[in-house]
Tab-separated table of C-alpha atoms and ligand atoms in Angstrom:
chain	number	residue	atom	x	y	z
A	1	MET	CA	0.000	0.000	0.000
A	2	GLU	CA	2.721	2.439	1.046
A	3	GLY	CA	4.447	2.036	-2.308
A	4	HIS	CA	1.265	2.667	-4.246
A	5	VAL	CA	0.607	5.991	-2.598
A	6	LYS	CA	3.738	7.718	-3.807
A	7	THR	CA	2.699	8.615	-7.366
A	8	PHE	CA	-0.700	9.550	-5.952
A	9	ASP	CA	0.957	11.925	-3.466
A	10	ALA	CA	2.990	13.459	-6.278
A	11	VAL	CA	-0.237	14.047	-8.247
A	12	ILE	CA	-1.876	15.833	-5.309
A	13	HIS	CA	1.241	17.889	-4.704
A	14	ARG	CA	1.609	18.881	-8.344
A	15	ASN	CA	-2.028	19.954	-8.536
A	16	ALA	CA	-1.783	22.027	-5.340
A	17	ALA	CA	1.303	23.872	-6.610
A	18	TYR	CA	-0.325	24.529	-9.999
A	19	SER	CA	-3.561	25.660	-8.394
A	20	ASN	CA	-1.738	28.177	-6.174
A	21	PHE	CA	0.061	29.582	-9.209
A	22	PHE	CA	-3.199	29.636	-11.192
A	23	VAL	CA	-4.972	31.649	-8.485
A	24	GLU	CA	-2.006	33.997	-8.179
A	25	LYS	CA	-2.203	34.763	-11.924
A	26	ARG	CA	-5.932	35.609	-11.963
A	27	GLU	CA	-5.493	39.347	-12.580
A	28	TYR	CA	-2.822	38.686	-15.184
A	29	ARG	CA	-5.195	36.399	-17.108
A	30	ARG	CA	-7.958	38.975	-16.956
A	31	TRP	CA	-5.579	41.566	-18.425
A	32	TYR	CA	-4.116	39.134	-20.976
A	33	ARG	CA	-7.530	38.191	-22.347
A	34	ARG	CA	-8.694	41.755	-22.977
A	35	PRO	CA	-9.542	41.951	-26.697
A	36	ASP	CA	-7.528	45.168	-27.000
A	37	ILE	CA	-4.430	43.458	-25.506
A	38	HIS	CA	-4.589	39.967	-27.048
A	39	PRO	CA	-7.450	39.759	-29.551
A	40	THR	CA	-6.873	36.041	-30.196
A	41	ALA	CA	-7.978	33.108	-28.021
A	42	VAL	CA	-5.498	30.270	-28.554
A	43	GLY	CA	-6.638	26.642	-28.285
A	44	VAL	CA	-4.237	23.726	-28.548
A	45	TRP	CA	-5.045	20.234	-29.815
A	46	MET	CA	-2.261	17.948	-28.680
A	47	CYS	CA	-1.308	14.296	-28.253
A	48	MET	CA	-2.005	12.541	-24.927
A	49	ASP	CA	1.738	11.736	-24.691
A	50	GLY	CA	3.249	12.972	-21.403
A	51	ARG	CA	6.122	14.583	-23.303
A	52	CYS	CA	3.564	16.931	-24.897
A	53	SER	CA	3.196	18.852	-21.655
A	54	PRO	CA	1.492	22.280	-21.626
A	55	ASP	CA	4.786	23.387	-19.992
A	56	VAL	CA	6.459	23.510	-23.414
A	57	PHE	CA	4.576	26.727	-24.205
A	58	GLY	CA	6.154	28.516	-21.260
A	59	MET	CA	2.923	30.389	-20.520
A	60	PRO	CA	1.232	31.225	-17.211
A	61	PRO	CA	-1.543	28.715	-16.398
A	62	GLY	CA	-4.987	29.064	-17.946
A	63	VAL	CA	-4.030	31.355	-20.836
A	64	LEU	CA	-4.081	28.607	-23.457
A	65	GLU	CA	-6.900	26.053	-23.695
A	66	PHE	CA	-5.918	22.406	-24.252
A	67	TRP	CA	-7.647	19.373	-25.721
A	68	ARG	CA	-5.707	16.113	-25.569
A	69	ASN	CA	-6.107	12.843	-27.418
A	70	GLY	CA	-3.774	10.146	-28.715
A	71	GLY	CA	-1.938	11.116	-31.923
A	72	CYS	CA	-3.463	14.629	-31.870
A	73	LEU	CA	-6.453	13.021	-33.569
A	74	PHE	CA	-9.688	14.992	-33.291
A	75	ASP	CA	-12.955	15.231	-35.158
A	76	LEU	CA	-15.513	17.995	-34.667
A	77	GLY	CA	-18.186	15.399	-35.389
A	78	TRP	CA	-17.462	13.557	-32.124
A	79	LEU	CA	-20.388	13.877	-29.717
A	80	GLY	CA	-18.407	14.983	-26.665
A	81	PHE	CA	-15.830	17.062	-28.486
A	82	GLN	CA	-18.010	19.418	-30.474
A	83	PRO	CA	-19.899	20.934	-27.480
A	84	SER	CA	-16.621	21.474	-25.623
A	85	PHE	CA	-14.927	23.144	-28.570
A	86	LYS	CA	-18.024	25.123	-29.558
A	87	ASP	CA	-18.341	26.549	-26.006
A	88	TRP	CA	-14.774	27.801	-26.219
A	89	TYR	CA	-15.281	29.301	-29.681
A	90	LEU	CA	-18.563	31.033	-28.778
A	91	HIS	CA	-17.175	32.305	-25.477
A	92	ALA	CA	-14.207	33.872	-27.301
A	93	ARG	CA	-16.528	35.409	-29.911
A	94	LYS	CA	-18.805	36.828	-27.195
A	95	ASN	CA	-15.767	38.507	-25.666
A	96	GLY	CA	-14.823	40.081	-28.979
A	97	ARG	CA	-11.915	37.776	-29.732
A	98	ARG	CA	-11.013	35.614	-32.685
A	99	CYS	CA	-9.616	32.103	-32.365
A	100	LEU	CA	-6.455	30.309	-33.360
A	101	VAL	CA	-6.266	26.522	-33.063
A	102	VAL	CA	-2.751	25.096	-32.875
A	103	LEU	CA	-2.455	21.388	-33.658
A	104	VAL	CA	0.676	19.847	-32.221
A	105	ASP	CA	2.153	16.572	-33.395
A	106	HIS	CA	5.434	15.390	-31.971
A	107	PHE	CA	8.645	13.704	-33.042
A	108	SER	CA	12.167	13.122	-31.822
A	109	GLY	CA	14.924	14.880	-33.767
A	110	SER	CA	17.512	12.292	-32.671
A	111	ASP	CA	15.596	9.003	-32.881
A	112	PRO	CA	12.299	9.426	-34.768
A	113	LYS	CA	11.732	5.683	-35.209
A	114	LYS	CA	11.906	4.938	-31.474
A	115	LEU	CA	10.954	8.121	-29.660
A	116	GLY	CA	8.100	9.323	-31.870
A	117	CYS	CA	4.327	9.215	-31.428
A	118	ALA	CA	3.014	5.785	-30.358
A	119	ALA	CA	-0.437	6.495	-31.793
A	120	HIS	CA	1.179	6.842	-35.247
A	121	SER	CA	3.614	3.915	-34.713
A	122	CYS	CA	6.515	6.420	-34.580
A	123	ASP	CA	5.838	7.430	-38.197
A	124	ASP	CA	6.387	11.191	-38.061
A	125	ALA	CA	5.180	11.714	-41.637
A	126	ALA	CA	1.842	10.083	-40.723
A	127	ALA	CA	1.588	12.264	-37.596
A	128	ARG	CA	2.243	15.407	-39.688
A	129	LEU	CA	-0.266	14.376	-42.324
A	130	ALA	CA	-2.958	13.802	-39.668
A	131	THR	CA	-2.584	17.306	-38.178
A	132	TRP	CA	-2.355	18.878	-41.644
A	133	ALA	CA	-5.671	17.283	-42.698
A	134	GLN	CA	-7.390	18.586	-39.542
A	135	VAL	CA	-6.008	22.086	-40.119
A	136	GLU	CA	-7.476	22.046	-43.630
A	137	ASP	CA	-10.864	20.912	-42.255
A	138	LEU	CA	-10.894	23.801	-39.758
A	139	TRP	CA	-10.065	26.305	-42.499
A	140	SER	CA	-12.915	25.033	-44.599
A	141	ASP	CA	-15.462	24.621	-41.754
A	142	PHE	CA	-14.914	28.110	-40.325
A	143	GLU	CA	-15.109	30.146	-43.503
A	144	GLU	CA	-18.076	32.535	-43.236
A	145	ASP	CA	-20.520	33.119	-46.110
A	146	ASP	CA	-18.700	36.295	-47.141
A	147	GLY	CA	-15.289	34.585	-47.164
A	148	THR	CA	-14.085	36.114	-43.848
A	149	ARG	CA	-13.265	33.969	-40.804
A	150	ASN	CA	-13.109	34.200	-37.020
A	151	LEU	CA	-11.093	31.031	-36.571
A	152	TYR	CA	-7.665	30.180	-37.961
A	153	ALA	CA	-5.646	26.993	-37.587
A	154	ILE	CA	-1.982	26.099	-37.880
A	155	SER	CA	0.057	22.978	-37.242
A	156	CYS	CA	3.269	22.744	-35.272
A	157	GLY	CA	5.699	19.920	-34.669
A	158	LEU	CA	7.148	19.433	-31.202
A	159	ASP	CA	10.665	18.007	-31.013
A	160	THR	CA	10.480	16.186	-27.682
A	161	ASP	CA	14.296	15.998	-27.469
A	162	THR	CA	14.495	19.705	-26.685
A	163	ASP	CA	10.795	20.683	-26.298
A	164	THR	CA	11.180	22.964	-29.335
A	165	LEU	CA	8.251	23.916	-31.589
A	166	VAL	CA	8.502	23.950	-35.373
A	167	PHE	CA	5.899	26.096	-37.175
A	168	ARG	CA	4.633	24.872	-40.541
A	169	LYS	CA	2.853	26.689	-43.290
A	170	ARG	CA	-0.300	25.170	-44.736
A	171	LYS	CA	1.029	25.211	-48.243
A	172	GLY	CA	4.491	24.812	-49.747
A	173	GLY	CA	6.100	22.790	-46.966
A	174	GLN	CA	8.031	25.710	-45.447
A	175	VAL	CA	8.935	25.469	-41.770
A	176	PHE	CA	10.067	27.936	-39.134
A	177	ASP	CA	12.035	26.046	-36.506
A	178	LEU	CA	12.260	27.930	-33.213
A	179	ALA	CA	15.591	26.155	-32.593
A	180	LYS	CA	16.956	28.582	-35.213
A	181	ALA	CA	15.525	31.557	-33.323
A	182	TRP	CA	17.037	31.028	-29.888
A	183	HIS	CA	18.893	34.321	-29.930
A	184	PHE	CA	16.080	36.425	-31.378
A	185	THR	CA	14.693	39.296	-29.352
A	186	GLU	CA	10.892	39.343	-29.049
A	187	ARG	CA	10.863	42.038	-31.738
A	188	ASP	CA	12.975	39.857	-34.111
A	189	LEU	CA	10.654	36.944	-33.440
A	190	ALA	CA	7.526	38.994	-34.169
A	191	GLN	CA	9.116	40.154	-37.428
A	192	ALA	CA	10.209	36.648	-38.456
A	193	LEU	CA	6.821	35.045	-37.667
A	194	GLY	CA	5.057	37.927	-39.402
A	195	ASP	CA	7.129	37.341	-42.566
A	196	PHE	CA	6.692	33.579	-42.339
A	197	TYR	CA	2.886	33.734	-42.101
A	198	ALA	CA	2.450	36.908	-44.210
A	199	ASP	CA	0.236	35.227	-46.834
A	200	GLU	CA	-1.624	32.907	-44.415
A	201	LEU	CA	-2.535	34.734	-41.211
A	202	PRO	CA	-3.571	38.300	-40.323
A	203	GLN	CA	-0.812	40.166	-38.482
A	204	GLU	CA	-2.877	40.538	-35.300
A	205	ILE	CA	-3.208	36.740	-35.090
A	206	VAL	CA	0.557	36.382	-35.602
A	207	ARG	CA	1.200	38.913	-32.813
A	208	ASP	CA	-0.684	36.579	-30.445
A	209	ILE	CA	1.613	33.697	-31.392
A	210	VAL	CA	4.670	35.646	-30.222
A	211	PRO	CA	4.158	35.326	-26.417
A	212	TRP	CA	4.078	31.514	-26.423
A	213	ALA	CA	6.652	31.131	-29.222
A	214	SER	CA	8.905	33.232	-27.056
A	215	GLY	CA	7.938	31.119	-24.000
A	216	ASN	CA	8.868	28.006	-25.947
A	217	ILE	CA	12.295	29.426	-26.856
A	218	LEU	CA	13.037	30.127	-23.199
A	219	ARG	CA	11.852	26.631	-22.314
A	220	SER	CA	14.053	24.882	-24.916
A	221	ARG	CA	17.084	26.966	-23.993
A	222	ASN	CA	16.638	25.870	-20.376
A	223	ILE	CA	16.265	22.225	-21.432
A	224	GLU	CA	19.436	22.489	-23.519
A	225	ALA	CA	21.301	24.122	-20.613
A	226	SER	CA	20.128	21.373	-18.235
A	227	GLY	CA	21.721	18.732	-20.502
A	228	ARG	CA	18.578	16.561	-20.517
A	229	PRO	CA	19.079	13.627	-22.933
A	230	PRO	CA	16.410	12.815	-25.565
A	231	GLN	CA	13.524	11.399	-23.560
A	232	GLY	CA	11.362	8.338	-24.019
A	233	HIS	CA	8.144	7.693	-22.119
A	234	GLY	CA	8.292	8.235	-18.356
A	235	GLU	CA	4.630	8.591	-17.371
A	236	SER	CA	3.275	6.972	-14.223
A	237	VAL	CA	-0.245	8.424	-14.502
A	238	ILE	CA	-3.135	7.700	-16.860
A	239	ALA	CA	-5.357	10.768	-16.626
A	240	VAL	CA	-8.786	10.700	-18.255
A	241	GLY	CA	-11.306	13.519	-18.526
A	242	ARG	CA	-10.987	17.317	-18.573
A	243	GLY	CA	-9.440	19.914	-16.270
A	244	LEU	CA	-6.088	18.106	-16.350
A	245	ASP	CA	-3.780	20.759	-17.837
A	246	TRP	CA	-1.640	20.895	-14.719
A	247	PHE	CA	0.496	17.796	-15.176
A	248	GLY	CA	4.178	18.481	-15.767
A	249	MET	CA	6.617	17.067	-18.293
A	250	ASN	CA	6.307	13.317	-18.805
A	251	GLU	CA	4.151	12.792	-15.693
A	252	ALA	CA	0.829	11.735	-17.229
A	253	LEU	CA	-0.822	10.518	-20.411
A	254	VAL	CA	-3.820	12.830	-20.633
A	255	ILE	CA	-6.831	11.541	-22.553
A	256	GLY	CA	-9.786	13.788	-23.298
A	257	PRO	CA	-12.961	11.684	-23.173
A	258	PHE	CA	-13.989	12.615	-26.699
A	259	SER	CA	-12.999	9.963	-29.142
A	260	PRO	CA	-15.162	7.009	-30.154
A	261	ASP	CA	-11.844	5.153	-29.683
A	262	PHE	CA	-11.598	6.329	-26.073
A	263	GLU	CA	-11.193	2.779	-24.768
A	264	GLU	CA	-8.415	2.040	-27.254
A	265	MET	CA	-6.616	5.261	-26.190
A	266	VAL	CA	-6.826	4.180	-22.541
A	267	ALA	CA	-5.448	0.754	-23.483
A	268	VAL	CA	-2.497	2.346	-25.332
A	269	ALA	CA	-1.792	4.587	-22.321
A	270	ALA	CA	-2.011	1.618	-19.928
A	271	ARG	CA	0.467	-0.366	-22.040
A	272	ILE	CA	2.885	2.586	-21.987
A	273	VAL	CA	2.682	2.940	-18.183
A	274	LEU	CA	3.099	-0.822	-17.700
A	275	HIS	CA	6.122	-0.744	-20.003
A	276	ASN	CA	7.568	2.163	-17.960
A	277	ILE	CA	7.241	0.034	-14.808
A	278	GLU	CA	8.644	-3.119	-16.395
A	279	GLU	CA	11.604	-1.191	-17.816
A	280	GLY	CA	12.261	0.413	-14.439
A	281	VAL	CA	11.639	3.952	-15.769
A	282	VAL	CA	8.980	4.196	-13.061
A	283	GLY	CA	10.013	2.536	-9.812
A	284	GLN	CA	7.722	-0.353	-8.825
A	285	GLY	CA	7.486	0.996	-5.304
A	286	LYS	CA	6.304	4.341	-6.619
A	287	GLY	CA	3.278	2.801	-8.286
A	288	ALA	CA	1.007	4.181	-10.983
A	289	VAL	CA	-2.221	6.155	-10.845
A	290	LEU	CA	-5.373	6.117	-12.905
A	291	LEU	CA	-6.996	9.505	-12.383
A	292	ALA	CA	-10.450	10.302	-13.734
A	293	ALA	CA	-11.580	13.911	-13.432
A	294	ALA	CA	-14.233	16.351	-14.562
A	295	PRO	CA	-14.307	20.130	-14.047
A	296	PHE	CA	-17.117	22.018	-12.289
A	297	HIS	CA	-18.049	25.680	-11.997
A	298	PRO	CA	-18.514	26.678	-8.332
A	299	CYS	CA	-21.330	29.037	-9.398
A	300	GLU	CA	-23.383	25.960	-10.329
A	301	GLY	CA	-23.502	24.894	-6.690
A	302	ASN	CA	-23.947	21.366	-5.410
A	303	PRO	CA	-25.862	20.060	-8.433
A	304	GLY	CA	-22.997	21.169	-10.714
A	305	ARG	CA	-20.443	19.478	-8.464
A	306	ARG	CA	-22.442	16.278	-8.236
A	307	MET	CA	-22.911	16.072	-11.980
A	308	ALA	CA	-19.146	16.562	-12.492
A	309	SER	CA	-18.571	13.843	-9.949
A	310	ARG	CA	-20.949	11.482	-11.808
A	311	LYS	CA	-19.071	12.164	-15.015
A	312	ALA	CA	-15.651	11.494	-13.445
A	313	GLU	CA	-16.947	8.297	-11.854
A	314	HIS	CA	-18.241	7.161	-15.238
A	315	PHE	CA	-14.825	7.773	-16.894
A	316	ALA	CA	-13.156	5.907	-14.051
A	317	ARG	CA	-15.390	2.851	-14.414
A	318	VAL	CA	-14.837	2.671	-18.175
A	319	ALA	CA	-11.067	3.150	-17.831
A	320	GLU	CA	-10.778	0.619	-14.970
A	321	LYS	CA	-12.568	-1.969	-17.059
A	322	VAL	CA	-10.207	-1.346	-19.999
A	323	VAL	CA	-7.113	-1.625	-17.792
A	324	ARG	CA	-8.285	-4.883	-16.221
A	325	ARG	CA	-8.931	-6.342	-19.669
A	326	ALA	CA	-6.026	-4.900	-21.706
A	327	THR	CA	-3.202	-4.812	-19.144
A	328	PRO	CA	-4.000	-7.087	-16.171
A	329	ASP	CA	-0.288	-6.951	-15.245
A	330	LEU	CA	-0.670	-3.252	-14.467
A	331	VAL	CA	-3.491	-3.791	-11.959
A	332	PRO	CA	-1.283	-4.597	-8.915
A	333	TYR	CA	0.574	-1.295	-9.370
A	334	LEU	CA	-2.424	0.888	-10.020
A	335	HIS	CA	-4.082	3.254	-7.605
A	336	CYS	CA	-7.382	4.627	-8.889
A	337	ALA	CA	-8.514	8.165	-8.056
A	338	VAL	CA	-11.708	9.981	-8.997
A	339	GLY	CA	-11.854	13.737	-8.618
A	340	ILE	CA	-13.513	16.960	-9.657
A	341	VAL	CA	-11.611	20.111	-10.585
A	342	ASP	CA	-12.764	23.570	-9.495
A	343	ASN	CA	-12.738	25.617	-12.695
A	344	ASP	CA	-11.980	28.873	-10.812
A	345	THR	CA	-8.927	27.559	-8.955
A	346	ARG	CA	-8.065	24.337	-10.857
A	347	ARG	CA	-7.890	22.623	-7.467
A	348	LEU	CA	-8.504	18.879	-7.638
A	349	ARG	CA	-10.969	17.539	-5.083
A	350	ILE	CA	-10.592	13.790	-4.652
A	351	GLU	CA	-13.955	12.045	-4.321
A	352	ARG	CA	-12.583	8.540	-3.838
A	353	HIS	CA	-9.295	6.717	-4.214
A	354	ASN	CA	-8.383	3.079	-3.800
A	355	ASP	CA	-6.027	0.421	-5.122
A	356	LEU	CA	-7.465	-1.013	-8.298
A	357	GLN	CA	-7.232	-4.543	-6.876
A	358	THR	CA	-9.894	-3.631	-4.334
A	359	ILE	CA	-13.305	-4.310	-5.790
A	360	ILE	CA	-15.669	-1.655	-4.475
B	1	ZN	ZN1	1.776	11.030	-29.607
C-alpha cells in the first residue's frame, strides 16, 4: 500500500502547486484576455503523450486552452468534443476575440523511429499528415458566407528531445524552426513570424503567437542548458477527462474523453505505463495512478459538483474496465482516483481513491 501511494501523493502535490500559481495569476489572465491586448484566443489540440506537456509553451496557467487525445487526432463530429470546442469558440466570440487553433504533433529529432508518437507507430510523416488534414478541415469549416473567418488553424511539430516547436505553413512545406531563433529578441521573433505567415494569417493573429513562441524558446534553452538527454516515455499516470492541464513534463498521459476510440486510447496509455514500470523507468514501489476527473463551476452549486462527480466516476469505471482487460499486469501497481476540478482555482478535489485490486 505504502508504495502505491507515492505517485498519488505526487499528483496531489503537483495539482496544489499549480492551483496556487493559477490563483495567483488571476489578474494577469484577466488583463491578458482583454480583446484590445490579445485579440486572439489560442486553443491547442495535442497528443495525450506525457512529453507533450502544456509546460512547453512557457505560458502562465490558464491562458491557453488544451484538448488532448492520442496522436493529436480529433474530429468535430465527435459527440463529446463538439460541445466542448463550440463553447470555447462562442465564449471567445462573445468577448470580442477571434480564435487560433494550434495542432501539435510530436517527433524526436535524434531518434524518430523509437521516440516518436506511439499512436502513429513512430511514423512522423503520418503524424504530420494527420494534423495537416485537420487544419485544412478547420479552415474550410470556419469560412463565413462572405469569405471572412473568425477562426484560424496552424500545425506545429514538437521536437520532444528539446521541447522545441517547429511552425509549418499550410502550403508549400516551409517550416520555421524555433531552434533557429534562440537568440532572437521578441521584436525579431515577431518580425520573423510575421514574414513567415504573411500570406496565411492576419498580423494581429501572428502577434498573439509571439508570447508563447517566445515562452517556448526560453523553455528549450533551459532544457538544452540542463543537458537533458532525448527522452522516451516516463509517465506513471493515466489521466482521463478534462481539467487536467496541470500535469508536468512526462508525468501523465492525458486523454480527453472525446474519441469514439476512447477505450483504445486508454489501453495504449495503460500499455505505456506498464512498459515504464517493467523497464524500471517508473520505480515499482512508486506505483502508478489512474486519475479520472471532470471540471465544475462553483457558481453551479452542489448540483454542478455532483454532476461533475458522476461524469468522473463514469470515466473511471470505463477506464478501470479497460485496464483490467487490456493490461491485467498493471493492476497490482495501479491506484485509482476519482476527482472533480474547481474551474476557478483548478484545485482537484478527490472524491474517492483506492487500489485497483480492491473491488468496491
Ligand atoms: Zn503522440
